[in-house]
Short mmCIF file of C-alpha atoms in Angstrom, two decimals:
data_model
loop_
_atom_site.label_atom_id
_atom_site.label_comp_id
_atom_site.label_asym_id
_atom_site.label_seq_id
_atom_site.Cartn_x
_atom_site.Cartn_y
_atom_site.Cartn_z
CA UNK A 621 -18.39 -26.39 -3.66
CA UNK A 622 -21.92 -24.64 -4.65
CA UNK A 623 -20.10 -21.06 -3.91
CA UNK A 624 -16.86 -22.01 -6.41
CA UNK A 625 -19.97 -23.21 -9.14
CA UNK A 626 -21.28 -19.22 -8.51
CA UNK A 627 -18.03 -17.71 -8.78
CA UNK A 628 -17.17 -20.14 -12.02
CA UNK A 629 -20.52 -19.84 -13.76
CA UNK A 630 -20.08 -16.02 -13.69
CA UNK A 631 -16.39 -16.11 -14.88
CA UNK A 632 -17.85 -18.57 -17.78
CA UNK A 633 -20.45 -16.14 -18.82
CA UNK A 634 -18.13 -13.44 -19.22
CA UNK A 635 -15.81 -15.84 -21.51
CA UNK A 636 -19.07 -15.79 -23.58
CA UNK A 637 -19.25 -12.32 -23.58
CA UNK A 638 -15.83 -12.14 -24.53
CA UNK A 639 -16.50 -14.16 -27.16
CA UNK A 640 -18.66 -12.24 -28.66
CA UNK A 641 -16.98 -9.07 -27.93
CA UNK A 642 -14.19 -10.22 -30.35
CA UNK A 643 -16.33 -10.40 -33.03
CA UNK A 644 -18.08 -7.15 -32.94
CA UNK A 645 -17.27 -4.64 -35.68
CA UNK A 646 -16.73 -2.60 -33.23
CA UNK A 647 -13.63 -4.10 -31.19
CA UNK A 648 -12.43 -5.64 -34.46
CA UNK A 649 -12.06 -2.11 -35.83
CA UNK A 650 -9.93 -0.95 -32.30
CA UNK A 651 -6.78 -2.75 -31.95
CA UNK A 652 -6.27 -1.66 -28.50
CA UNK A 653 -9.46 -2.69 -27.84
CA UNK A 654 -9.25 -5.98 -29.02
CA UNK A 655 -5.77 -6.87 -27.30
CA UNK A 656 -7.26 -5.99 -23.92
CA UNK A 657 -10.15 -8.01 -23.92
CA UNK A 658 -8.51 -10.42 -26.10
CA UNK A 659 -5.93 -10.59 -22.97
CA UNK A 660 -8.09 -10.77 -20.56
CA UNK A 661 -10.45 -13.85 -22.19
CA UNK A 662 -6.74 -15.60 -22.02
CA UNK A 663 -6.41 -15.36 -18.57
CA UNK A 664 -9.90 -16.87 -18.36
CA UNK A 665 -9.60 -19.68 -20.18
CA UNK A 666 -7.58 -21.96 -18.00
CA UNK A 667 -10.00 -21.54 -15.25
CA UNK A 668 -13.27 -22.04 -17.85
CA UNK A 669 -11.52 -25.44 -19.20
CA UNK A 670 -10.89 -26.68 -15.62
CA UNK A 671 -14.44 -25.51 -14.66
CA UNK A 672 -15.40 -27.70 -17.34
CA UNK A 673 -13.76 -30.83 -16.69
CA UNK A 674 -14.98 -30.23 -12.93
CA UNK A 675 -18.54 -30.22 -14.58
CA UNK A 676 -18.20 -33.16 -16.45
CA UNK A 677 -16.44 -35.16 -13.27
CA UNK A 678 -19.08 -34.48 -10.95
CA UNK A 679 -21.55 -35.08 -13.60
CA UNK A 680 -20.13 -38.57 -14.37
CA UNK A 681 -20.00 -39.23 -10.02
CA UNK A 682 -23.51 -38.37 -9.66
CA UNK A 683 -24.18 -40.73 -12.12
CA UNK A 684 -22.13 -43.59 -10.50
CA UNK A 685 -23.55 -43.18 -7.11
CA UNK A 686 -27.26 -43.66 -8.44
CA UNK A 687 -26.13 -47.01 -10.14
CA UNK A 688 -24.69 -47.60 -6.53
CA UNK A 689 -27.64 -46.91 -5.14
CA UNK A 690 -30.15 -48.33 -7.23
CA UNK A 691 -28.69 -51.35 -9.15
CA UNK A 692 -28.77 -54.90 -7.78
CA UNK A 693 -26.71 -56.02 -10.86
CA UNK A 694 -23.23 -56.75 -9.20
CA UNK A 695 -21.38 -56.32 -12.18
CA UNK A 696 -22.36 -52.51 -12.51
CA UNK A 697 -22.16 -51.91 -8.68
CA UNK A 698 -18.59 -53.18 -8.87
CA UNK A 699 -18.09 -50.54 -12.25
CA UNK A 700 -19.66 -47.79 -9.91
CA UNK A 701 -17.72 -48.43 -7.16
CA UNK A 702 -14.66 -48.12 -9.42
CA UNK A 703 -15.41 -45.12 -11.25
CA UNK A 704 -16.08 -43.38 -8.30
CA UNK A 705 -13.01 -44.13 -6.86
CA UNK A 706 -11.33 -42.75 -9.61
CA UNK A 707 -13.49 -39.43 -10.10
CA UNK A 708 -13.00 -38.88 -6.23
CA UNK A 709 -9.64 -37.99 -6.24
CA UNK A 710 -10.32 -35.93 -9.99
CA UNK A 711 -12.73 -33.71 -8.48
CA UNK A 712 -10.54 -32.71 -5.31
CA UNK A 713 -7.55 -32.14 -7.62
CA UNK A 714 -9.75 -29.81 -9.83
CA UNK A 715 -11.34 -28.07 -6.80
CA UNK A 716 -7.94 -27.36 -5.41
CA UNK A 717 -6.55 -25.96 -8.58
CA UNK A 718 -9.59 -24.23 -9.38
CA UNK A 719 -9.23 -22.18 -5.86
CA UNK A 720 -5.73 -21.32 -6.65
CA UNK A 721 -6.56 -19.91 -9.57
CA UNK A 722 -9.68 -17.98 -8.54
CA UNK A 723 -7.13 -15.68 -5.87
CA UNK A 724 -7.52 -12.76 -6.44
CA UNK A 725 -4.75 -11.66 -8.96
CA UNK A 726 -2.13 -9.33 -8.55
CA UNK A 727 -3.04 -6.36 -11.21
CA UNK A 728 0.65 -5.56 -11.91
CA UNK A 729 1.30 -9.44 -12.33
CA UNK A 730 0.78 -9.33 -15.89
CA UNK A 731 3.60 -5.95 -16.15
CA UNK A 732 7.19 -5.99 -17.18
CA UNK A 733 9.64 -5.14 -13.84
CA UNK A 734 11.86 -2.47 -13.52
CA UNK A 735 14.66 -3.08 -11.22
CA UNK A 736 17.25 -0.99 -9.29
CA UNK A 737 20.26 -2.72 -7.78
CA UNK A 738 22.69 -1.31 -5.50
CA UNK A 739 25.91 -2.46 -3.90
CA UNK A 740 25.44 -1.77 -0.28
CA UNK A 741 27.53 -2.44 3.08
CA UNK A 742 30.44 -4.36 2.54
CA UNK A 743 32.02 -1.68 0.12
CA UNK A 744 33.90 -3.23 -2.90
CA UNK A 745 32.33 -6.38 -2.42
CA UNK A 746 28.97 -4.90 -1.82
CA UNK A 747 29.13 -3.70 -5.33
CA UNK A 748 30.79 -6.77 -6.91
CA UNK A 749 27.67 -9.01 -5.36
CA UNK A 750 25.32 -6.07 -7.23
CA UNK A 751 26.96 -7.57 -10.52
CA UNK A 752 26.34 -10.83 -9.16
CA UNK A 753 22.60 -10.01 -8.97
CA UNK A 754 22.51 -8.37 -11.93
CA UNK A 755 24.15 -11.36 -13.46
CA UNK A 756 21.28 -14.06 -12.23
CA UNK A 757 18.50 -12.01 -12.82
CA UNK A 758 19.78 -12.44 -16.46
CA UNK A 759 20.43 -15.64 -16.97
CA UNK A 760 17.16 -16.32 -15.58
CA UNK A 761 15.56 -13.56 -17.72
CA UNK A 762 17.49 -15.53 -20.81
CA UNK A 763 15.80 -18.97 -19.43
CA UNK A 764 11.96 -17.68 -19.39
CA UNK A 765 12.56 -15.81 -23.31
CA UNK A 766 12.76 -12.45 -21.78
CA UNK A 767 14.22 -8.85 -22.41
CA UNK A 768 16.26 -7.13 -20.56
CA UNK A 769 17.23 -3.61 -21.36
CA UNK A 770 19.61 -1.68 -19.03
CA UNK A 771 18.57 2.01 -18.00
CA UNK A 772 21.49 3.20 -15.96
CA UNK A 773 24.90 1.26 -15.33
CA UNK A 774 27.66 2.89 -12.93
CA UNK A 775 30.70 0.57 -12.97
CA UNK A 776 32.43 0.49 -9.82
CA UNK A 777 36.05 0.18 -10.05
CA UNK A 778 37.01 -3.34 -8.09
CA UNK A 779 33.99 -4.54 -9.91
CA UNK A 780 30.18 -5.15 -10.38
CA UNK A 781 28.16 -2.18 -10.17
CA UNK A 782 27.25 1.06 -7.36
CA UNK A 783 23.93 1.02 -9.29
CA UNK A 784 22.46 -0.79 -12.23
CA UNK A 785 18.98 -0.08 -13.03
CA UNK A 786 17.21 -2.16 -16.10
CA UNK A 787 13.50 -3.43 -17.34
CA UNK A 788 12.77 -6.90 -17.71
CA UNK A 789 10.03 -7.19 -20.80
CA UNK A 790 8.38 -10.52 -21.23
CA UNK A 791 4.96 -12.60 -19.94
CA UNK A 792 4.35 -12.00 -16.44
CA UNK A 793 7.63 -10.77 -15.08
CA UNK A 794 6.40 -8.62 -12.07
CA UNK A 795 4.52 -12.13 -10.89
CA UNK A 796 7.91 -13.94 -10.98
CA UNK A 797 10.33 -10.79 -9.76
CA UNK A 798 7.92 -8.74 -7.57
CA UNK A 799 9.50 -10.58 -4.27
CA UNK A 800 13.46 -10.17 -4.69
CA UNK A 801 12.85 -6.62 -3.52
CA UNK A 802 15.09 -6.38 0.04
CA UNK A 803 18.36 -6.24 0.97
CA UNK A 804 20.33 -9.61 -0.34
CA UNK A 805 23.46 -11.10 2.00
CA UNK A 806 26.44 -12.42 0.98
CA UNK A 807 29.15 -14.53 3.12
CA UNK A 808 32.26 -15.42 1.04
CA UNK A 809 35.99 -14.84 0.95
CA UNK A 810 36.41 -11.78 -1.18
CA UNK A 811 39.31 -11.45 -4.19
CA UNK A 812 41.07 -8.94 -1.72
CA UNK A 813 41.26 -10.79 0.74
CA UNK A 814 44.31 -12.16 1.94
CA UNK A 815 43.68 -13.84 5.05
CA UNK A 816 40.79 -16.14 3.56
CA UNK A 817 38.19 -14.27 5.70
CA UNK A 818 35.01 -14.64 5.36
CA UNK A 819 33.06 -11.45 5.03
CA UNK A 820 29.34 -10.54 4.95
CA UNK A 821 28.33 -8.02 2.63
CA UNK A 822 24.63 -6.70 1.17
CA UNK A 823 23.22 -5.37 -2.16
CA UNK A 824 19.97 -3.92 -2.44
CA UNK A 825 17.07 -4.75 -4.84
CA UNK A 826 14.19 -2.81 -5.89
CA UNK A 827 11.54 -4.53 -8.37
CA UNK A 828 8.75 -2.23 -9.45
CA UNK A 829 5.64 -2.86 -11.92
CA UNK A 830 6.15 -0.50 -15.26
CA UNK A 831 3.50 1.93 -14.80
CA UNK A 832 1.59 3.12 -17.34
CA UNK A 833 1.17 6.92 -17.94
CA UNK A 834 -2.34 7.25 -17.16
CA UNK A 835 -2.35 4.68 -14.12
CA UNK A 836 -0.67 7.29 -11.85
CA UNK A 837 -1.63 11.26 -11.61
CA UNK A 838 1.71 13.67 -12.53
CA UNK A 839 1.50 16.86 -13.21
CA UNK A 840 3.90 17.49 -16.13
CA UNK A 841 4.85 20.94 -14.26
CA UNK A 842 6.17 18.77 -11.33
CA UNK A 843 9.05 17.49 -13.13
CA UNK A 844 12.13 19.13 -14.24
CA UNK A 845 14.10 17.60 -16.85
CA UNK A 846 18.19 18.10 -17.02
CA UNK A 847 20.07 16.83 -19.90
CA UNK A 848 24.23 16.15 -18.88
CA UNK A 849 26.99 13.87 -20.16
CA UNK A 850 27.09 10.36 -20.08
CA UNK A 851 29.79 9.16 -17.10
CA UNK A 852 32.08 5.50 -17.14
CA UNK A 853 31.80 2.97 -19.73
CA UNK A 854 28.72 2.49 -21.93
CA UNK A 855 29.26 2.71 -25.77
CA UNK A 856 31.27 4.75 -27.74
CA UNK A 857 28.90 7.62 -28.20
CA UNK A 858 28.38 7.61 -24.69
CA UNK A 859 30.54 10.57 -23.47
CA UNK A 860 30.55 12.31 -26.65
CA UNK A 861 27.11 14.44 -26.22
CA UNK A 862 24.74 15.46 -23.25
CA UNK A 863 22.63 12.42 -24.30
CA UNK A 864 22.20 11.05 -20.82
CA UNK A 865 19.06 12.80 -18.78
CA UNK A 866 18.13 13.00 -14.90
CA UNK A 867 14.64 13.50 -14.41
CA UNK A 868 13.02 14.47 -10.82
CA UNK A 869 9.81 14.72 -9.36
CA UNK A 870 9.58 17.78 -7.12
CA UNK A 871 6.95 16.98 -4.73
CA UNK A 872 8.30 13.71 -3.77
CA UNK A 873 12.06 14.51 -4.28
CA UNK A 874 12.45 11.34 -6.32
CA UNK A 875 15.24 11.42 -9.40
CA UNK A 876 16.01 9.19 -11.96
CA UNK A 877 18.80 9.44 -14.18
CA UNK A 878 19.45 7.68 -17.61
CA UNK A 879 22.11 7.59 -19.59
CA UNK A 880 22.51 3.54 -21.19
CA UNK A 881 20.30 4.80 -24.36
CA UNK A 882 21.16 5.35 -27.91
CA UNK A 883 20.15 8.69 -27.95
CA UNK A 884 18.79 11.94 -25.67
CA UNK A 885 15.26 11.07 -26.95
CA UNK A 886 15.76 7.21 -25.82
CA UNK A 887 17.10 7.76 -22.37
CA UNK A 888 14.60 10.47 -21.64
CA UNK A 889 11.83 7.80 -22.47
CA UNK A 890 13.57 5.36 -20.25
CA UNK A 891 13.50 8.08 -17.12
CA UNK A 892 10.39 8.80 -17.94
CA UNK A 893 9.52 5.34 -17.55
CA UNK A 894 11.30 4.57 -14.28
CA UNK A 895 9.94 7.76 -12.91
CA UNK A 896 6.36 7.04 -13.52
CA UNK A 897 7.01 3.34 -11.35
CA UNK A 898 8.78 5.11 -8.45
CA UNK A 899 6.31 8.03 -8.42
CA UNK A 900 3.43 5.34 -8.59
CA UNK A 901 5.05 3.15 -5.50
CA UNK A 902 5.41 6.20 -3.33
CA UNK A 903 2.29 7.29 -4.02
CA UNK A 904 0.46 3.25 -3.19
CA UNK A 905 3.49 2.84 0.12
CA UNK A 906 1.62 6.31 1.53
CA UNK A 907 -1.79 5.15 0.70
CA UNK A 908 -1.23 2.23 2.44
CA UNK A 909 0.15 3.69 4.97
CA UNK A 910 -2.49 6.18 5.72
CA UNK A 911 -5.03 3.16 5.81
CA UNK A 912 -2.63 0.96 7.87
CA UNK A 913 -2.13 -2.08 5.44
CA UNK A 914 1.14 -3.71 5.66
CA UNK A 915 2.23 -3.92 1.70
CA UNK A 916 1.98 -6.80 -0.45
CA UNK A 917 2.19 -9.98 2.04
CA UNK A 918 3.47 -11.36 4.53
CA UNK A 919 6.36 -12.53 1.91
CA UNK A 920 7.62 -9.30 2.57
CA UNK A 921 7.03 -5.44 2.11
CA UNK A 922 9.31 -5.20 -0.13
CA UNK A 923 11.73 -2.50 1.97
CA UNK A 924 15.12 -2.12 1.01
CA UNK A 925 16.30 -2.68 4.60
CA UNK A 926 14.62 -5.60 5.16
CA UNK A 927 17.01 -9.19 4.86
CA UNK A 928 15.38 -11.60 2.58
CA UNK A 929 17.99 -14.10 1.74
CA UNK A 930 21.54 -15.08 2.28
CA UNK A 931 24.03 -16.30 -0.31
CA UNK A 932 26.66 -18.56 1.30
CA UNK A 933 29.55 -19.67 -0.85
CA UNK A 934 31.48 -21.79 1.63
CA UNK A 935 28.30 -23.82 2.23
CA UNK A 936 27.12 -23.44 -1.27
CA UNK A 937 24.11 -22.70 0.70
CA UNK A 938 21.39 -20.24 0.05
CA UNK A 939 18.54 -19.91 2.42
CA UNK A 940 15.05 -17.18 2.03
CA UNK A 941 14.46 -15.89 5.19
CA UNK A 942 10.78 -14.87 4.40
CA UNK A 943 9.52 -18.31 4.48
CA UNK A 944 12.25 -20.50 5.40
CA UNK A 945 13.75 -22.11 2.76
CA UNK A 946 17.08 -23.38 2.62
CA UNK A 947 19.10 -25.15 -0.86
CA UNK A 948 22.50 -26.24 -1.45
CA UNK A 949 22.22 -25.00 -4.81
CA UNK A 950 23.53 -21.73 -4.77
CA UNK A 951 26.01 -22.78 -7.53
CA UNK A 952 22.87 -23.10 -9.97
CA UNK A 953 21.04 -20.53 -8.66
CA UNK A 954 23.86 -17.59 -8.87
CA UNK A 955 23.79 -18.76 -12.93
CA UNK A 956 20.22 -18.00 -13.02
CA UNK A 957 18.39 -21.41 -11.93
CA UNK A 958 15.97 -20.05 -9.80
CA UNK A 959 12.74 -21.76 -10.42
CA UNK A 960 12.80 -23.19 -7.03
CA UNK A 961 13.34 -20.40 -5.02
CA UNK A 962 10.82 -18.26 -7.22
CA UNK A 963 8.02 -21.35 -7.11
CA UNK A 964 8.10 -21.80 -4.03
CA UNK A 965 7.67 -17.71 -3.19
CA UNK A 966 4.74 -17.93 -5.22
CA UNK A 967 2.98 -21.01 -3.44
CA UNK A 968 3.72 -19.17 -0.11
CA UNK A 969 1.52 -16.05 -1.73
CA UNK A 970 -1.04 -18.23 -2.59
CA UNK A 971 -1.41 -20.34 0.34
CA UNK A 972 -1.65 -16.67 2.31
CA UNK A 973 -4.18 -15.43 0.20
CA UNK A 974 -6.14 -18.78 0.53
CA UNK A 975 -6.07 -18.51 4.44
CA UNK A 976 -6.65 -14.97 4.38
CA UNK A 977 -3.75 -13.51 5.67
#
């Protein structure tokens, strides 16, 4: 308890400083400025108004167990006994929340996500499940008052998509999306079928934080910049020009290609965007390679090739392999009610981080 008081007391004092930060000529006169540290006194505050009640609760108990202590009026040792009781159970309740939020945060958890999906094995299918994916994500992008802005659609021709890539803008996306990166299963009877087989097929996910220019080191001279025509369905003005542009990164290999925009100018901001995340990625997976951490958690690494869930249809069944949890829900959650799944993802992160792992 006396070490979560330190750690409190010091996040409190900068809420002051905040405070008066805000207020300074100085900041009030640099808009940036202001909606960084005006940002950042936000995600303070929760913990500051918890710290507060916890303050006032333990306050209140100390109180109660001196009357218990020291009054021979039975009346008020009966009252003490009572309150105590009650502010018991408060306090442990604040403690344990106040823990949870003093993890260590996630400094992309506040970004919007970029992600890449891809129909894998399974062929046809593979890339009709991609549209499935694509589909959910949506919906549950719709649910939480989010944007989603597609960078690069190519239609396959039974259905769904080879490759969709898109950014999902809103409050905390990368926290909610960072762990549907892997390699998603399907089991179903697909449209071609005949015989009512079941087959298994996979489509690949790739969430990544939007990167800021300046967060990741690029020489401009390491990127070569081709400008081509627009190919399959997208718009009318979509094959008319060579508005769609491929950008690549030479000393990684890495090439992104845009072509959903309005204009040249729009999709090369959209590469540009993509290329900076998947630049920034490879750069952190080598890093942490070199040092020997295994990326993000034991959730997952967030590889491509790595399984981390399975969508059965005849069992209306979908289970998350990472930690285990099975629902018969997969009707909701293919329309985009995924709160459970995602909740329950981001308990498991916490409880690691609490035990250390």
């Amino acid at each position: 308890m006396e070490a979560l008081f330190t750690r409190c007391q010091k996040i409190l004092g900068r809420f002051n400083e905040l405070d008066e930060l805000l207020m300074s000529p100085a900041i009030l006169s640099n808009p940036k400025e202001m909606g960084k540290l005006a940002k950042e006194q936000s995600q303070l505050r929760q913990v500051v108004e918890s710290f507060d009640k916890l303050v006032q609760a333990t306050g209140h108990l100390k109180q109660a167990q001196q009357m218990l202590d020291h009054d021979e009026d039975d009346e008020m040792v009966a009252m003490a006994e009572m309150e105590i009781e009650e502010l018991e159970p408060q306090i442990a309740d604040l403690v344990s929340k106040l823990e949870v939020m003093l993890i260590p945060r996630d400094p992309h958890d506040d970004k919007n996500a970029i992600f890449e999906i891809r129909g894998a094995a399974g062929g046809d299918e593979g890339n009709i499940f991609a549209g499935d994916l694509f589909r959910m994500y949506s919906r549950y992008a719709e649910s939480r008052g989010w944007k989603v802005e597609i960078y690069e659609a190519i239609e396959a021709t039974a259905g769904g998509y080879t490759l969709i890539s898109f950014i999902v803008k809103g409050d905390e996306v990368y926290r909610f999306m960072k762990f549907e990166s892997g390699a998603h299963r399907v089991q179903r009877v697909p449209k071609t079928e005949t015989q009512g087989r079941i087959h298994t097929s996979t489509a690949t996910v790739l969430v990544l934080p939007e990167t800021e220019v300046e967060e990741v080191d690029i020489n401009p001279a390491d990127l070569t910049f081709e400008t081509h025509r627009a190919s399959g369905a997208g718009g009318q003005h979509v094959n008319k020009t060579d508005s769609a542009v491929r950008i690549t990164h030479i000393p990684t290999g890495i090439s992104v290609n845009c072509q959903d925009g309005r204009s040249q100018h729009d999709n090369r901001d959209r590469a540009l965007k993509v290329i900076y995340a998947r630049v920034f990625d490879e750069y952190q997976r080598r890093a942490d390679e070199e040092k020997g951490i295994e990326r993000r958690s034991k959730i997952g690494k967030g590889d491509r090739s790595e399984k981390i869930r399975t969508y059965n249809y005849p069992q209306n069944r979908v289970t998350d392999h990472r930690i285990g949890l099975t629902l018969q829900k997969l009707d909701w959650i293919v329309e985009g009610r995924m709160e459970e799944i995602v909740d329950a993802l981001i308990a498991e992160e916490q409880r690691s981080k609490l035990a250390g792992e």
